[in-house]
mmCIF file of C-alpha atoms in Angstrom:
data_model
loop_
_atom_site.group_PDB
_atom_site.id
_atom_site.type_symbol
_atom_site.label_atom_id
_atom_site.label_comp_id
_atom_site.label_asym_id
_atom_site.label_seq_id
_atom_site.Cartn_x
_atom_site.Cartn_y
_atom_site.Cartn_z
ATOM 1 C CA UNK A 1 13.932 19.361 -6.309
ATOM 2 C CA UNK A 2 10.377 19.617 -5.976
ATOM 3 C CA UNK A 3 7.862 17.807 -8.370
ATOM 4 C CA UNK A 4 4.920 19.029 -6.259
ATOM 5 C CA UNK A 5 2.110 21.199 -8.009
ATOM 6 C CA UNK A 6 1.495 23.209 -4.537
ATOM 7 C CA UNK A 7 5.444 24.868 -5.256
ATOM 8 C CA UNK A 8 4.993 25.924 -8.379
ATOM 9 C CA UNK A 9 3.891 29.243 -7.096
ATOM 10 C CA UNK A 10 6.944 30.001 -5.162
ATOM 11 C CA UNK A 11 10.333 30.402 -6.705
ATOM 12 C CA UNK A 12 12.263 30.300 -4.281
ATOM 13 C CA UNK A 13 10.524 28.195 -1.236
ATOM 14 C CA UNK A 14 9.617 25.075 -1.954
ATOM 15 C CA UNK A 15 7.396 23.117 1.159
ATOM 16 C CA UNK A 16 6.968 19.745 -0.826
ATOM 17 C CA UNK A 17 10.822 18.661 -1.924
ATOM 18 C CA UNK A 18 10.948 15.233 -3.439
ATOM 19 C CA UNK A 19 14.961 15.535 -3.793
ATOM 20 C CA UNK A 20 17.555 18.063 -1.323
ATOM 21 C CA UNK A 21 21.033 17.599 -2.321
ATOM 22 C CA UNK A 22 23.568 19.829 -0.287
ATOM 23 C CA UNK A 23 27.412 20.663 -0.936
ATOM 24 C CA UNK A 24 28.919 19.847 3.036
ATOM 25 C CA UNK A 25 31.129 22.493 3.940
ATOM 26 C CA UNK A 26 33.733 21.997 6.819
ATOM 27 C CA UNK A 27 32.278 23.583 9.380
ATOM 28 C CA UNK A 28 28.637 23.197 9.048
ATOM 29 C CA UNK A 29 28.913 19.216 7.693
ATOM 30 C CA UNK A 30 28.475 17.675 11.548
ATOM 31 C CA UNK A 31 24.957 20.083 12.066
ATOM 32 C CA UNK A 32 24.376 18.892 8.154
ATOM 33 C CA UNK A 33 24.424 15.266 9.338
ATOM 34 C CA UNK A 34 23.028 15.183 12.488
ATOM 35 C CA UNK A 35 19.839 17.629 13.304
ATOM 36 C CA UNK A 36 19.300 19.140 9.563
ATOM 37 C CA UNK A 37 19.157 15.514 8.810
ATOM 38 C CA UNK A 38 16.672 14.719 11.217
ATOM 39 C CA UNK A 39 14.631 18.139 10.451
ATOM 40 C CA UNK A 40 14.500 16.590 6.664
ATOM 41 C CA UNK A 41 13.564 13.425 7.682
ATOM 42 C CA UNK A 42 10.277 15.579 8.930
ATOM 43 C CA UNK A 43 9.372 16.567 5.505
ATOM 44 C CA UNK A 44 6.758 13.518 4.280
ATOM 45 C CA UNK A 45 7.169 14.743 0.322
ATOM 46 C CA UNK A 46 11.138 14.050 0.835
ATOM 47 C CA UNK A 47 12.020 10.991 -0.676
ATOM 48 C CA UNK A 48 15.861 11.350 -0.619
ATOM 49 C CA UNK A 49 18.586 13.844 0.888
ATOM 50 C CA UNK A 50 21.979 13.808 -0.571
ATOM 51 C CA UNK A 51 25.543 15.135 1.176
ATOM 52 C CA UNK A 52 28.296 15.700 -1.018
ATOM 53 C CA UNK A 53 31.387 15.965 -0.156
ATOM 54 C CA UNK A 54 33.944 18.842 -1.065
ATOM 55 C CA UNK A 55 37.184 16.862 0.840
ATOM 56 C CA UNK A 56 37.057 14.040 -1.598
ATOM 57 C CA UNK A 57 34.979 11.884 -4.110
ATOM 58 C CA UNK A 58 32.279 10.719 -1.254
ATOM 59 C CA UNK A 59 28.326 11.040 -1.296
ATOM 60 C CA UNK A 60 26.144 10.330 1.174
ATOM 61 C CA UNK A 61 22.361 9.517 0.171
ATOM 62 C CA UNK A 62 19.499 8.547 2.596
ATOM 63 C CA UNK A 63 16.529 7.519 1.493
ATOM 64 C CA UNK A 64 12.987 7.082 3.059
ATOM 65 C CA UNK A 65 12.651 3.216 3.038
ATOM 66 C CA UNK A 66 8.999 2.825 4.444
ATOM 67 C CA UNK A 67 7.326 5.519 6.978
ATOM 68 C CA UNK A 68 10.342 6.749 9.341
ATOM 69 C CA UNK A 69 13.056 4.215 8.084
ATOM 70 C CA UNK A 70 16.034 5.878 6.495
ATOM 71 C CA UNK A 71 18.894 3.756 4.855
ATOM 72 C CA UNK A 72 22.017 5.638 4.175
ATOM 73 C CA UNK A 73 24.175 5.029 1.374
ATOM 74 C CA UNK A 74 27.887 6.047 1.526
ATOM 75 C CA UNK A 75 29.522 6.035 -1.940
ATOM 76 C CA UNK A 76 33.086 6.822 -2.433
ATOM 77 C CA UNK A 77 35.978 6.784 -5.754
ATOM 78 C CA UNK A 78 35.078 4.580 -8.332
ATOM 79 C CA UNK A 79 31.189 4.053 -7.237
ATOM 80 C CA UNK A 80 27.862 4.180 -8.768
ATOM 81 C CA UNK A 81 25.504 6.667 -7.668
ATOM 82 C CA UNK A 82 21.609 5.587 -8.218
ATOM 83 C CA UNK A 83 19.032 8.688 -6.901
ATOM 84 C CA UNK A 84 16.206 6.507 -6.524
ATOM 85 C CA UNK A 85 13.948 9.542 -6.064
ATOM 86 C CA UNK A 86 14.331 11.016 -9.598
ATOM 87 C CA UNK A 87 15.718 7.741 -11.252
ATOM 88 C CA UNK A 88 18.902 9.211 -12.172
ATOM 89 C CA UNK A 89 22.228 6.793 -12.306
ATOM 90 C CA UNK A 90 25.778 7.804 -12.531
ATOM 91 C CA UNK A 91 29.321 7.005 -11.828
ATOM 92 C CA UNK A 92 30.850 9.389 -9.053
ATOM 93 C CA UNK A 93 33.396 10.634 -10.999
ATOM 94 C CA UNK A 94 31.085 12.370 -13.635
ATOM 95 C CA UNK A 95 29.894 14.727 -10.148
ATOM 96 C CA UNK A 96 33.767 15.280 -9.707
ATOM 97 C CA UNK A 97 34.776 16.351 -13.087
ATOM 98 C CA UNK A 98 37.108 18.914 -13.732
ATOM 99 C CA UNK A 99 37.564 19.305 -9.718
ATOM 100 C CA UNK A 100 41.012 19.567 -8.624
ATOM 101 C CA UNK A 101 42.025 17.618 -5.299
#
């Protein structure tokens, strides 16, 4: 999600993301963690990058604390999920629904 004027232009690059939120597949979720995660961390627009999960209710959320500090935030079955970035709130389950296990 970008709420940056300067992608409004381009459908479907966007160089200023506030928001990324990514679906982790099996074999590309340890390069999704490690150096994509780093590359994000790069972008100075991103606020927050989200991973979740397709093996079970789990989401992972970092978030840009001050400069080049990143807190992650693991939330699994039963959890609250807060996107600081876009001040959304919501219980795990309602990301899950109608997913079969």
């Amino acid at each position: 999600m970008t709420c940056d004027l300067r992608d409004r232009n381009t459908r479907y690059i966007k160089q200023y993301p506030k928001l990324i939120v990514e679906v982790l597949f099996s074999s590309t979720q340890a390069f999704d963690r490690s150096d994509k995660s780093k590359d994000y961390q790069q972008i100075e627009s991103l606020e927050e990058s989200v991973l979740i999960s397709q093996q079970g209710q789990q989401v992972e959320c970092r978030g840009r604390m001050s400069g080049d500090q990143w807190e992650t935030t693991i939330h699994g079955v039963g959890d609250p999920v807060s996107l600081k970035s876009i001040e959304l709130d919501f219980e795990i389950s309602e990301l899950y629904l109608n997913v079969d296990e």
